[in-house]
Amino acid sequence: MTESDKKINITENDKPKIGIYVCHCGVNIGGVVSVPDLVEYAKTLTDVTVGHDYKFLCSDVGQKMIKEDIEAGLINRVVVAACSPRMHEPTFRITCKEAGLNQFLFEMANIREHSTWVHMKEPEGAYEVAKDLIRLAIAKARELEPLTVQKVNVEPTSLIIGAGITGMNAALNLSSAGYKVYLVERSATIGGHMAQLDKTFPTMDCSSCILTPKMSEISRDKNIELLTYSEVTEVTGYVGNFEVTIKKKPHYVDQEKCNGCGICVDPCPITVANEFDLGLSTRKAIYVPFPQAIPSQYTIDMDSCVECGICARETVCEPGAIKYDDKPEYFTVKVGTIIVATGYDEYDPSELKQYGYGKYPNVITGLQMERLLSSFGPVLGKPVKPSDLKDPHSIAFLQCVGSRNFREGGNKYCSRVCCMYATKQARQYKEKHPDADIYIFYMDIRAFGKGYEEFYESAGRDYGINYVRGRIAEVRENPLNHNIIIRAEDTLLQQPIELEVELFILSTGIEPRADSDSITNLLRIQKSADGFFLEAHPKLRPVDTLTEGIFIAGVSQGPKDIPDSVAQAKGAAASAIALMAKGEVEIEPFFAVVHSDRCSGCGMCIENCAYGALELVDDRRFGTIASINKALCKGCGACSGNCRCSAIDIIGFSSEQLYSMITKRE
Amino acid sequence: MSDNVEKYIKRKVYKSTNSRIAQKFVDAGLEKLRACINCGTCTGGCPSGRRTAYRTRSVLRRALTGDESVLEDIGIWFCSTCYTCYERCPRGIPVTDMIIKLRNIAVEEGHILDPHFVLANKVFYVTGHGVPANGEGNQKWRDLRESYGLPPLPPTVHMHPEAVKECQELMKSVGFRDLLDKIEKQKEKEKLEAEKAEANKIEDKKKEKEKK
Amino acid sequence: MSKNSKWKYGFFLGCVAPNRYPMIEASIRAVFDHLGAEILELEGASCCPAPGVFRAFHIPTWLVIAARNLTIAEELGIDVVTGCNGCYGTLRDAWVELNHEPELKKMINEHLAKIGREFKGSIEPKHVVQVLYQDLGIEYLRGFVKHKFKDLKVAVHYGCHIIKPSDKRPWGGEYEDPTFLDEIIEITGAKSINYKDKFQCCGAGGAVRTAVKEISADFSREKLENIRDAGADIIIDCCPFCHLQLDLGQMEANNFYKDIIGEPYKIPVIYVTQLLGLAFGIDPNLLGLMKNHDLQQVPPFISLEPFLEKVKNQLT
Ligand SMILES: Cc1cc2nc3c(=O)[nH]c(=O)nc-3n(C[C@H](O)[C@H](O)[C@H](O)COP(=O)(O)OP(=O)(O)OC[C@H]3O[C@@H](n4cnc5c(N)ncnc54)[C@H](O)[C@@H]3O)c2cc1C
Ligand code: SF4
Ligand code: SF4
Ligand code: SF4
Ligand code: SF4
């Protein structure tokens, strides 16, 4: 027994006394339907003893109203007709609990999302729907039974998937609070996209200068177990007690032995495009992604390697680290919380053929420009046009490439970083080439962050960058010199313009990872319509998911810049800490129960359970019957719905309760 | 009034989008245009805008803001319906279809160029072809057909007078005949008025001369 | 050729091909016959009606007349083929719209009922090039090639309405840079060359030519300039109206813009089936490639002689 039944004891014989409270939600509900009429209607239903309406029931005053009725013994069941239970079910449960009523004797009718919002334009229909929903909730409330919450221990360890700037920050925060972290990164180095950037807006600090120290901090941290070149392959369990299987991919170079001398690189005969430089440079089959990579040990890219054996020669690799028969390793860890920080992919503009990417050499993307500007990039920070490797005298940027595009193949959302990075890159180039002509073609400039508008203003005033309001319609190549001829409308002049530039940069946007479904399947979390991971509430629970114990942060949740990513990293870490610091969590007692007397032992439920929570056992009285492991059951109902003998019920959603909702007409 | 007032004071009143023509737009399904972000992709790639004063975006925006003068703007007849803008609009607005609907509204309001009117009224309605080969002036086209081993007239409406009737029946049924008649009357009236105005001018000039 | 062909189409002529450029009609008939694709006449068909003019005047008129034309083929139970981009645009757009909007279809059928017709939507309107590429297929065509052209540089002009609007066309949504017509042409050994703004409009459509010829001629001038710059021997097109604009319009451009173009343009313009037919070994007379010198003021206005001269030796 826990906190429930503190004052009021409800037994099966107690006649239900239902209190109905209908919320106006300002004008959200009250502006569409008559709330007092709804209360009057509800009061006519069987067992309803009290009915009230209020402007904002979730407020202190509103809650007090409910508490007083409970404490006065007027009611022993509470029904609130208001917003979504996702929003305020927890609030009112606490209200009940504080007044001494078992919190599961509460039921909510969502007459906002399910009625007055969707049927705003048909108030009469909305009223009928609201009435129905209230009648349903009351019918169920009548059948409610007091339940006890379960408590489970929480493993004080966290798993972080993705070691970009977001995952790294979250890891450091968790570690400094004393928790152990498994930081899983699938590429051969940590750092993510930030490692590819040169400088960062709006302060223009050099990306490496702020990133590299963090990277080495990670590698030194005793609480952080860094697992690069690794992937999560399986997650089972539940909040506080996740079992995670991790696959360490083979490096084909013994990571213990390799001392990072790099002597193997020159002799390797295989040269391929370097993905870190987005194809602007090459690397060998044996490589580290970039000089400051962490860890600094080498990896063989087996897709390209021809196993010629050169690198394995003693004269080449002195420590004898080359290991062609390296195998993947799998191992399992137990963690209490999980943070997803898998970041983003850059939008691929090849499909927008009107912009000539992949066809004309002097058309590049924003991330490629970032590599060209980088002092350790392929041209050591002196951007050139790919056609002849000379400095461009004129450059045009096109904003919103792949973003804010409602056509098929485009993303509807704003990518939130490209306005600023184009401005940054333009300024950087102007600093070195004051005579260059630079044009930024935009629809709107979004400079909303701290210091951003000032950064943008200075780009025009101090650097003479030309902002042209108009989205480029198409480009052509001048066959004589590979220059790019741009066609657009200067919408502020209402004139079509044609402009020839030497380098054309597509400010490509940010996209969800192409393989993000593997994460949603693994963790059973959701994606929003834009394809990024879905937060539990866009305002109030921005880093939580609907699966307890799993958090999201950084660009994997939606486009954002580094400051916002880091803020979310800290938010996710704090949420994970809050959960782990308590040492135990309450889980809702909504699992399946087997009515042993009805179960025929057919075993169908076992096939239907996706969580492996059911098994067949031998019972002394009933023979072979199904039995449930509460720790694994998620209360999804797949077993109950398919049981031919009606032998399984989900607590809180029992057949009786649901039948009465459907059938009870008054 | 001072001349300078006339010359320099240009007050512009921004009309609401609820004007009569804007309403016609909405009725024609043009409300999709409200999603336009005025990015200029349509104008920027328009092959007609490259050589004429026709501005795709501006024309649609004028219509949307209730500027009725757009219906008389000859520019709307310079769109070659190449569909380039239609394909590229980031808001998925079927731009070319919008221009076509705008032209429909213009015609309904009587704004149609003479050669277009003749083509509809005297050629298409009468023969069922937009470019016919029958009738007196077209002997050489029939000869040309024969020179390539084809019959002098194709097996189209040209060989089937009853088919021409069918087409005319349909055009009456959908209201095209009435529309053409309405425009014809209007055009005649305009012509008469123009002639009258011209005559008056000459008259006035004569009088002035006589005075002098 | 067999009259029980698996390929059978109702030939929608339109206006410009039969009544101004009959060599196009002749060459389509000759090539289809040669390939064993049967053509039936759509007796009593009218103007499609032209999308740029009549559609722009009065959409219901455009739709109901287009629907009537389609019903003629529906009575024969066969797909329609047309050699004209404009007709294709009208018939296909109308077909898609009527099939997707039941209300519209009902309304149009109420009008059609008055002349005893009904639009069902049972047959598909196709372009000659679509039939060649998708129904017959490149490999099938290749089997017919008898003569291969050497050193023949071709500027391919697609025109607009065969490609766009792409959501109502059969090319899988491709609209910026399709290649189906180039692929067909290159089986003859001719080389399709790249030229600036290859997919630009010829300028004839959309009622522009009727409104102000100088504007259409300026569209053509820009195209011709780019084509000449790229060093093309001939222009190949797949639409009689583009054909008219590039042939007759070439004369007009030479006239209106003589001050800015330097040398007058004289690039032969040839319809796709004329070129295919030659490669298949069909008599040039049947393909309408030989000019009738008795008639005055008739097309082709730009002489085909340089082209015929160039390929003469390759045809034996
Ligand atoms: C051209 C360009 C310029 C920019 N310039 C700036 C700037 O100047 N200032 C600024 O504030 N922001 C800038 N940004 C934005 C910045 O890149 C992001 O805000 C930041 O990198 C987000 O970090 P992240 O850790 O969330 O994601 P990422 O950097 O993408 O990191 C995610 C990590 O997760 C790993 N991962 C992915 N999937 C898995 C998996 N399944 N298992 C294991 N690991 C996985 C990846 O390998 C990667 O290391 C720029 C963006 C672009 C495109
Ligand atoms: S074995 Fe592979 S990695 Fe080593 S040198 Fe040869 S190709 Fe390069
Ligand atoms: S940040 Fe700027 S460039 Fe990027 S999508 Fe948003 S508006 Fe477009
Ligand atoms: S392309 Fe579309 S969104 Fe852009 S201005 Fe034209 S109609 Fe508006
Ligand atoms: S369809 Fe008309 S408005 Fe659009 S690009 Fe072509 S010519 Fe211009």
mmCIF file of N, CA and C in Angstrom, chain A residues 401-487:
data_model
loop_
_atom_site.group_PDB
_atom_site.id
_atom_site.type_symbol
_atom_site.label_atom_id
_atom_site.label_comp_id
_atom_site.label_asym_id
_atom_site.label_seq_id
_atom_site.Cartn_x
_atom_site.Cartn_y
_atom_site.Cartn_z
ATOM 1 N N VAL A 401 17.223 26.174 -49.846
ATOM 2 C CA VAL A 401 17.269 25.090 -50.826
ATOM 3 C C VAL A 401 16.812 23.800 -50.148
ATOM 4 N N GLY A 402 15.665 23.337 -50.580
ATOM 5 C CA GLY A 402 15.082 22.136 -49.968
ATOM 6 C C GLY A 402 14.252 22.447 -48.739
ATOM 7 N N SER A 403 14.300 23.684 -48.265
ATOM 8 C CA SER A 403 13.482 24.052 -47.107
ATOM 9 C C SER A 403 12.355 24.966 -47.577
ATOM 10 N N ARG A 404 11.333 25.063 -46.787
ATOM 11 C CA ARG A 404 10.193 25.933 -47.061
ATOM 12 C C ARG A 404 9.648 25.665 -48.468
ATOM 13 N N ASN A 405 9.755 24.428 -48.856
ATOM 14 C CA ASN A 405 9.344 24.039 -50.200
ATOM 15 C C ASN A 405 8.232 23.015 -50.068
ATOM 16 N N PHE A 406 7.040 23.407 -50.482
ATOM 17 C CA PHE A 406 5.874 22.564 -50.248
ATOM 18 C C PHE A 406 5.644 21.569 -51.379
ATOM 19 N N ARG A 407 6.569 21.499 -52.303
ATOM 20 C CA ARG A 407 6.426 20.527 -53.380
ATOM 21 C C ARG A 407 6.989 19.178 -52.934
ATOM 22 N N GLU A 408 6.661 18.165 -53.690
ATOM 23 C CA GLU A 408 7.176 16.840 -53.395
ATOM 24 C C GLU A 408 8.704 16.877 -53.410
ATOM 25 N N GLY A 409 9.314 16.198 -52.440
ATOM 26 C CA GLY A 409 10.775 16.194 -52.419
ATOM 27 C C GLY A 409 11.353 17.340 -51.617
ATOM 28 N N GLY A 410 10.539 18.321 -51.268
ATOM 29 C CA GLY A 410 11.023 19.438 -50.465
ATOM 30 C C GLY A 410 10.596 19.269 -49.016
ATOM 31 N N ASN A 411 11.191 20.065 -48.133
ATOM 32 C CA ASN A 411 10.777 20.072 -46.737
ATOM 33 C C ASN A 411 10.001 21.355 -46.469
ATOM 34 N N LYS A 412 8.905 21.214 -45.751
ATOM 35 C CA LYS A 412 8.056 22.386 -45.550
ATOM 36 C C LYS A 412 8.633 23.355 -44.525
ATOM 37 N N TYR A 413 9.405 22.799 -43.591
ATOM 38 C CA TYR A 413 9.847 23.642 -42.478
ATOM 39 C C TYR A 413 11.049 24.508 -42.865
ATOM 40 N N CYS A 414 11.306 25.497 -42.024
ATOM 41 C CA CYS A 414 12.503 26.331 -42.156
ATOM 42 C C CYS A 414 13.643 25.620 -41.426
ATOM 43 N N SER A 415 14.817 25.565 -42.044
ATOM 44 C CA SER A 415 15.936 24.821 -41.446
ATOM 45 C C SER A 415 16.685 25.614 -40.376
ATOM 46 N N ARG A 416 16.378 26.855 -40.239
ATOM 47 C CA ARG A 416 16.779 27.684 -39.097
ATOM 48 C C ARG A 416 18.267 27.985 -38.954
ATOM 49 N N VAL A 417 19.119 27.413 -39.766
ATOM 50 C CA VAL A 417 20.535 27.755 -39.621
ATOM 51 C C VAL A 417 21.122 28.363 -40.890
ATOM 52 N N CYS A 418 20.445 28.174 -42.032
ATOM 53 C CA CYS A 418 21.080 28.508 -43.316
ATOM 54 C C CYS A 418 21.166 30.006 -43.565
ATOM 55 N N CYS A 419 20.177 30.788 -43.110
ATOM 56 C CA CYS A 419 20.281 32.240 -43.273
ATOM 57 C C CYS A 419 21.550 32.729 -42.585
ATOM 58 N N MET A 420 21.757 32.175 -41.404
ATOM 59 C CA MET A 420 22.892 32.645 -40.619
ATOM 60 C C MET A 420 24.202 32.095 -41.151
ATOM 61 N N TYR A 421 24.216 30.839 -41.588
ATOM 62 C CA TYR A 421 25.516 30.333 -42.049
ATOM 63 C C TYR A 421 25.905 30.956 -43.379
ATOM 64 N N ALA A 422 24.919 31.290 -44.228
ATOM 65 C CA ALA A 422 25.255 31.955 -45.495
ATOM 66 C C ALA A 422 25.856 33.322 -45.197
ATOM 67 N N THR A 423 25.225 34.033 -44.275
ATOM 68 C CA THR A 423 25.728 35.345 -43.893
ATOM 69 C C THR A 423 27.148 35.222 -43.322
ATOM 70 N N LYS A 424 27.336 34.201 -42.507
ATOM 71 C CA LYS A 424 28.657 33.946 -41.927
ATOM 72 C C LYS A 424 29.691 33.674 -43.009
ATOM 73 N N GLN A 425 29.348 32.767 -43.937
ATOM 74 C CA GLN A 425 30.307 32.393 -44.977
ATOM 75 C C GLN A 425 30.614 33.580 -45.887
ATOM 76 N N ALA A 426 29.582 34.365 -46.185
ATOM 77 C CA ALA A 426 29.773 35.537 -47.048
ATOM 78 C C ALA A 426 30.736 36.510 -46.373
ATOM 79 N N ARG A 427 30.540 36.718 -45.091
ATOM 80 C CA ARG A 427 31.424 37.637 -44.358
ATOM 81 C C ARG A 427 32.851 37.104 -44.340
ATOM 82 N N GLN A 428 32.969 35.797 -44.097
ATOM 83 C CA GLN A 428 34.313 35.219 -44.052
ATOM 84 C C GLN A 428 35.042 35.416 -45.376
ATOM 85 N N TYR A 429 34.315 35.212 -46.477
ATOM 86 C CA TYR A 429 34.983 35.353 -47.778
ATOM 87 C C TYR A 429 35.339 36.818 -48.039
ATOM 88 N N LYS A 430 34.417 37.694 -47.661
ATOM 89 C CA LYS A 430 34.649 39.125 -47.868
ATOM 90 C C LYS A 430 35.852 39.620 -47.071
ATOM 91 N N GLU A 431 36.024 39.027 -45.881
ATOM 92 C CA GLU A 431 37.162 39.441 -45.063
ATOM 93 C C GLU A 431 38.466 39.268 -45.822
ATOM 94 N N LYS A 432 38.561 38.151 -46.570
ATOM 95 C CA LYS A 432 39.788 37.875 -47.296
ATOM 96 C C LYS A 432 39.792 38.465 -48.686
ATOM 97 N N HIS A 433 38.613 38.687 -49.251
ATOM 98 C CA HIS A 433 38.512 39.224 -50.616
ATOM 99 C C HIS A 433 37.551 40.399 -50.629
ATOM 100 N N PRO A 434 37.986 41.540 -50.131
ATOM 101 C CA PRO A 434 37.067 42.675 -50.010
ATOM 102 C C PRO A 434 36.477 43.102 -51.359
ATOM 103 N N ASP A 435 37.149 42.773 -52.456
ATOM 104 C CA ASP A 435 36.647 43.217 -53.753
ATOM 105 C C ASP A 435 35.603 42.282 -54.355
ATOM 106 N N ALA A 436 35.436 41.124 -53.751
ATOM 107 C CA ALA A 436 34.498 40.161 -54.346
ATOM 108 C C ALA A 436 33.066 40.675 -54.233
ATOM 109 N N ASP A 437 32.279 40.342 -55.251
ATOM 110 C CA ASP A 437 30.845 40.672 -55.205
ATOM 111 C C ASP A 437 30.098 39.485 -54.633
ATOM 112 N N ILE A 438 29.337 39.747 -53.599
ATOM 113 C CA ILE A 438 28.596 38.640 -53.003
ATOM 114 C C ILE A 438 27.113 38.967 -52.928
ATOM 115 N N TYR A 439 26.305 38.010 -53.389
ATOM 116 C CA TYR A 439 24.854 38.182 -53.403
ATOM 117 C C TYR A 439 24.224 37.058 -52.606
ATOM 118 N N ILE A 440 23.256 37.414 -51.791
ATOM 119 C CA ILE A 440 22.486 36.381 -51.093
ATOM 120 C C ILE A 440 21.027 36.528 -51.523
ATOM 121 N N PHE A 441 20.536 35.520 -52.235
ATOM 122 C CA PHE A 441 19.143 35.540 -52.700
ATOM 123 C C PHE A 441 18.275 34.869 -51.648
ATOM 124 N N TYR A 442 17.301 35.601 -51.144
ATOM 125 C CA TYR A 442 16.517 35.097 -50.014
ATOM 126 C C TYR A 442 15.046 35.411 -50.192
ATOM 127 N N MET A 443 14.220 34.720 -49.433
ATOM 128 C CA MET A 443 12.790 35.049 -49.384
ATOM 129 C C MET A 443 12.485 35.833 -48.114
ATOM 130 N N ASP A 444 13.058 35.382 -47.007
ATOM 131 C CA ASP A 444 13.025 36.111 -45.738
ATOM 132 C C ASP A 444 14.362 35.793 -45.093
ATOM 133 N N ILE A 445 14.922 36.746 -44.388
ATOM 134 C CA ILE A 445 16.125 36.433 -43.620
ATOM 135 C C ILE A 445 15.691 36.181 -42.184
ATOM 136 N N ARG A 446 16.044 34.999 -41.697
ATOM 137 C CA ARG A 446 15.620 34.647 -40.338
ATOM 138 C C ARG A 446 16.819 34.733 -39.414
ATOM 139 N N ALA A 447 16.880 35.835 -38.707
ATOM 140 C CA ALA A 447 18.004 36.100 -37.815
ATOM 141 C C ALA A 447 17.429 36.340 -36.430
ATOM 142 N N PHE A 448 16.943 35.263 -35.810
ATOM 143 C CA PHE A 448 16.103 35.421 -34.624
ATOM 144 C C PHE A 448 16.849 35.227 -33.315
ATOM 145 N N GLY A 449 18.080 34.710 -33.369
ATOM 146 C CA GLY A 449 18.763 34.375 -32.124
ATOM 147 C C GLY A 449 19.437 35.576 -31.492
ATOM 148 N N LYS A 450 20.040 35.323 -30.360
ATOM 149 C CA LYS A 450 20.712 36.392 -29.633
ATOM 150 C C LYS A 450 21.934 36.866 -30.426
ATOM 151 N N GLY A 451 21.951 38.121 -30.775
ATOM 152 C CA GLY A 451 23.081 38.672 -31.523
ATOM 153 C C GLY A 451 23.001 38.447 -33.022
ATOM 154 N N TYR A 452 21.936 37.787 -33.495
ATOM 155 C CA TYR A 452 21.865 37.425 -34.910
ATOM 156 C C TYR A 452 21.506 38.612 -35.809
ATOM 157 N N GLU A 453 20.510 39.382 -35.393
ATOM 158 C CA GLU A 453 20.100 40.518 -36.223
ATOM 159 C C GLU A 453 21.269 41.492 -36.382
ATOM 160 N N GLU A 454 22.020 41.675 -35.311
ATOM 161 C CA GLU A 454 23.173 42.565 -35.347
ATOM 162 C C GLU A 454 24.212 42.025 -36.337
ATOM 163 N N PHE A 455 24.358 40.704 -36.335
ATOM 164 C CA PHE A 455 25.303 40.039 -37.221
ATOM 165 C C PHE A 455 24.914 40.261 -38.690
ATOM 166 N N TYR A 456 23.623 40.168 -38.925
ATOM 167 C CA TYR A 456 23.063 40.336 -40.270
ATOM 168 C C TYR A 456 23.204 41.795 -40.715
ATOM 169 N N GLU A 457 22.903 42.705 -39.830
ATOM 170 C CA GLU A 457 22.980 44.124 -40.181
ATOM 171 C C GLU A 457 24.405 44.495 -40.564
ATOM 172 N N SER A 458 25.332 43.976 -39.808
ATOM 173 C CA SER A 458 26.721 44.307 -40.076
ATOM 174 C C SER A 458 27.190 43.723 -41.410
ATOM 175 N N ALA A 459 26.593 42.595 -41.820
ATOM 176 C CA ALA A 459 26.980 41.981 -43.093
ATOM 177 C C ALA A 459 26.726 42.941 -44.249
ATOM 178 N N GLY A 460 25.627 43.668 -44.168
ATOM 179 C CA GLY A 460 25.347 44.656 -45.202
ATOM 180 C C GLY A 460 26.184 45.904 -45.009
ATOM 181 N N ARG A 461 26.144 46.435 -43.807
ATOM 182 C CA ARG A 461 26.767 47.739 -43.552
ATOM 183 C C ARG A 461 28.297 47.670 -43.615
ATOM 184 N N ASP A 462 28.882 46.724 -42.922
ATOM 185 C CA ASP A 462 30.340 46.698 -42.827
ATOM 186 C C ASP A 462 31.011 45.878 -43.918
ATOM 187 N N TYR A 463 30.279 44.922 -44.471
ATOM 188 C CA TYR A 463 30.923 44.032 -45.434
ATOM 189 C C TYR A 463 30.434 44.237 -46.863
ATOM 190 N N GLY A 464 29.350 44.984 -47.019
ATOM 191 C CA GLY A 464 28.857 45.253 -48.373
ATOM 192 C C GLY A 464 28.312 44.023 -49.072
ATOM 193 N N ILE A 465 27.730 43.117 -48.305
ATOM 194 C CA ILE A 465 27.117 41.949 -48.944
ATOM 195 C C ILE A 465 25.742 42.349 -49.463
ATOM 196 N N ASN A 466 25.439 41.922 -50.699
ATOM 197 C CA ASN A 466 24.169 42.305 -51.322
ATOM 198 C C ASN A 466 23.101 41.272 -51.029
ATOM 199 N N TYR A 467 22.043 41.713 -50.404
ATOM 200 C CA TYR A 467 20.906 40.830 -50.188
ATOM 201 C C TYR A 467 19.865 41.133 -51.254
ATOM 202 N N VAL A 468 19.470 40.106 -52.009
ATOM 203 C CA VAL A 468 18.488 40.296 -53.070
ATOM 204 C C VAL A 468 17.250 39.485 -52.711
ATOM 205 N N ARG A 469 16.104 40.173 -52.627
ATOM 206 C CA ARG A 469 14.911 39.427 -52.232
ATOM 207 C C ARG A 469 14.271 38.761 -53.444
ATOM 208 N N GLY A 470 14.476 37.480 -53.538
ATOM 209 C CA GLY A 470 13.906 36.716 -54.646
ATOM 210 C C GLY A 470 14.518 35.340 -54.632
ATOM 211 N N ARG A 471 13.703 34.355 -54.969
ATOM 212 C CA ARG A 471 14.196 32.981 -54.985
ATOM 213 C C ARG A 471 14.615 32.678 -56.419
ATOM 214 N N ILE A 472 15.832 32.196 -56.579
ATOM 215 C CA ILE A 472 16.352 31.944 -57.920
ATOM 216 C C ILE A 472 15.499 30.879 -58.606
ATOM 217 N N ALA A 473 15.129 31.160 -59.869
ATOM 218 C CA ALA A 473 14.255 30.233 -60.586
ATOM 219 C C ALA A 473 15.058 29.143 -61.262
ATOM 220 N N GLU A 474 16.201 29.532 -61.857
ATOM 221 C CA GLU A 474 16.994 28.540 -62.578
ATOM 222 C C GLU A 474 18.385 29.097 -62.811
ATOM 223 N N VAL A 475 19.333 28.210 -63.047
ATOM 224 C CA VAL A 475 20.665 28.666 -63.424
ATOM 225 C C VAL A 475 21.107 27.926 -64.683
ATOM 226 N N ARG A 476 21.997 28.578 -65.432
ATOM 227 C CA ARG A 476 22.594 27.957 -66.613
ATOM 228 C C ARG A 476 24.096 28.122 -66.480
ATOM 229 N N GLU A 477 24.841 27.279 -67.182
ATOM 230 C CA GLU A 477 26.285 27.429 -67.129
ATOM 231 C C GLU A 477 26.772 28.147 -68.378
ATOM 232 N N ASN A 478 27.685 29.072 -68.178
ATOM 233 C CA ASN A 478 28.349 29.678 -69.324
ATOM 234 C C ASN A 478 29.410 28.684 -69.790
ATOM 235 N N PRO A 479 29.233 28.106 -70.984
ATOM 236 C CA PRO A 479 30.119 27.007 -71.386
ATOM 237 C C PRO A 479 31.565 27.457 -71.568
ATOM 238 N N LEU A 480 31.787 28.750 -71.730
ATOM 239 C CA LEU A 480 33.141 29.231 -71.986
ATOM 240 C C LEU A 480 33.993 29.188 -70.727
ATOM 241 N N ASN A 481 33.399 29.544 -69.581
ATOM 242 C CA ASN A 481 34.219 29.682 -68.375
ATOM 243 C C ASN A 481 33.623 28.990 -67.151
ATOM 244 N N HIS A 482 32.575 28.194 -67.349
ATOM 245 C CA HIS A 482 31.895 27.494 -66.248
ATOM 246 C C HIS A 482 31.267 28.445 -65.235
ATOM 247 N N ASN A 483 31.143 29.717 -65.593
ATOM 248 C CA ASN A 483 30.420 30.617 -64.692
ATOM 249 C C ASN A 483 28.948 30.216 -64.653
ATOM 250 N N ILE A 484 28.288 30.667 -63.605
ATOM 251 C CA ILE A 484 26.884 30.300 -63.441
ATOM 252 C C ILE A 484 26.021 31.532 -63.718
ATOM 253 N N ILE A 485 25.074 31.344 -64.613
ATOM 254 C CA ILE A 485 24.158 32.432 -64.949
ATOM 255 C C ILE A 485 22.861 32.202 -64.179
ATOM 256 N N ILE A 486 22.541 33.194 -63.384
ATOM 257 C CA ILE A 486 21.403 33.064 -62.479
ATOM 258 C C ILE A 486 20.207 33.813 -63.037
ATOM 259 N N ARG A 487 19.037 33.214 -62.955
ATOM 260 C CA ARG A 487 17.812 33.940 -63.306
ATOM 261 C C ARG A 487 16.899 33.989 -62.088
#
